CSV table of C-alpha atoms in Angstrom, one decimal:
chain,number,residue,atom,x,y,z
A,1,MET,CA,96.8,138.2,51.6
A,2,TRP,CA,95.7,134.6,52.4
A,3,LEU,CA,99.2,133.5,52.9
A,4,VAL,CA,99.8,136.3,55.5
A,5,ALA,CA,96.6,135.3,57.4
A,6,PHE,CA,97.6,131.6,57.3
A,7,ALA,CA,101.1,132.4,58.7
A,8,VAL,CA,99.6,134.6,61.5
A,9,LEU,CA,97.2,131.8,62.4
A,10,VAL,CA,99.9,129.1,62.5
A,11,LEU,CA,102.3,131.3,64.6
A,12,SER,CA,99.6,132.2,67.1
A,13,SER,CA,98.6,128.5,67.6
A,14,VAL,CA,102.3,127.6,68.1
A,15,CYS,CA,102.8,130.4,70.6
A,16,ALA,CA,99.6,129.3,72.5
A,17,GLU,CA,100.8,125.8,72.6
A,18,GLU,CA,104.2,126.8,74.0
A,19,LYS,CA,102.5,128.9,76.7
A,20,SER,CA,100.3,126.0,77.8
A,21,ASP,CA,103.4,123.8,78.1
A,22,ASP,CA,105.0,126.3,80.5
A,23,ASN,CA,102.0,126.1,82.8
A,24,ASP,CA,102.2,122.4,83.4
A,25,ALA,CA,101.8,121.5,87.1
A,26,THR,CA,104.2,118.6,86.9
A,27,PRO,CA,106.6,118.5,89.8
A,28,GLN,CA,110.3,118.9,89.1
A,29,PHE,CA,112.5,116.3,90.6
A,30,GLU,CA,116.1,117.0,91.9
A,31,MET,CA,118.7,115.7,89.5
A,32,GLU,CA,122.4,115.3,90.0
A,33,GLU,CA,124.8,114.1,87.3
A,34,GLY,CA,121.9,112.5,85.4
A,35,VAL,CA,120.5,110.7,88.4
A,36,TYR,CA,117.2,111.6,90.1
A,37,ILE,CA,117.6,112.2,93.9
A,38,LEU,CA,114.3,111.2,95.5
A,39,HIS,CA,113.1,111.8,99.1
A,40,ASP,CA,110.1,110.6,101.1
A,41,LYS,CA,108.1,113.7,100.0
A,42,ASP,CA,108.5,113.2,96.2
A,43,PHE,CA,109.0,109.4,95.8
A,44,ASP,CA,105.3,108.6,95.3
A,45,ASP,CA,104.9,111.4,92.7
A,46,PHE,CA,108.0,110.1,90.8
A,47,VAL,CA,106.7,106.5,90.8
A,48,GLY,CA,103.3,107.8,89.6
A,49,GLU,CA,104.9,109.5,86.6
A,50,ASN,CA,107.6,106.9,85.9
A,51,PRO,CA,106.2,103.4,86.6
A,52,THR,CA,109.4,101.7,85.4
A,53,PHE,CA,112.7,102.8,86.8
A,54,LEU,CA,115.8,101.4,88.5
A,55,ALA,CA,116.2,102.5,92.1
A,56,LYS,CA,119.2,102.3,94.5
A,57,PHE,CA,118.4,102.7,98.2
A,58,TYR,CA,121.0,103.5,100.7
A,59,ALA,CA,121.3,104.2,104.4
A,60,PRO,CA,123.5,107.2,105.4
A,61,CYS,CA,124.3,105.7,108.7
A,62,GLU,CA,126.0,102.3,109.2
A,63,HIS,CA,123.7,101.5,112.1
A,64,TYR,CA,120.7,101.1,109.6
A,65,VAL,CA,122.5,99.1,106.9
A,66,PRO,CA,121.2,95.5,106.7
A,67,HIS,CA,123.7,92.9,107.9
A,68,ASP,CA,124.4,90.0,105.5
């Protein structure tokens, strides 16, 4: 009987932990082929969660590309 009660207790705590993980308010960032695609609206949030990362910035228009 004690074994059954222990098993129920363990399973209920595991289920409760899984449900709490689903309710996390962490923003999801767009990912394409293993690379995060960041925009003005989510860049600061990403930096806050990932203080160390490698970033590549690009300009979609040649007019805004820096000249060497």
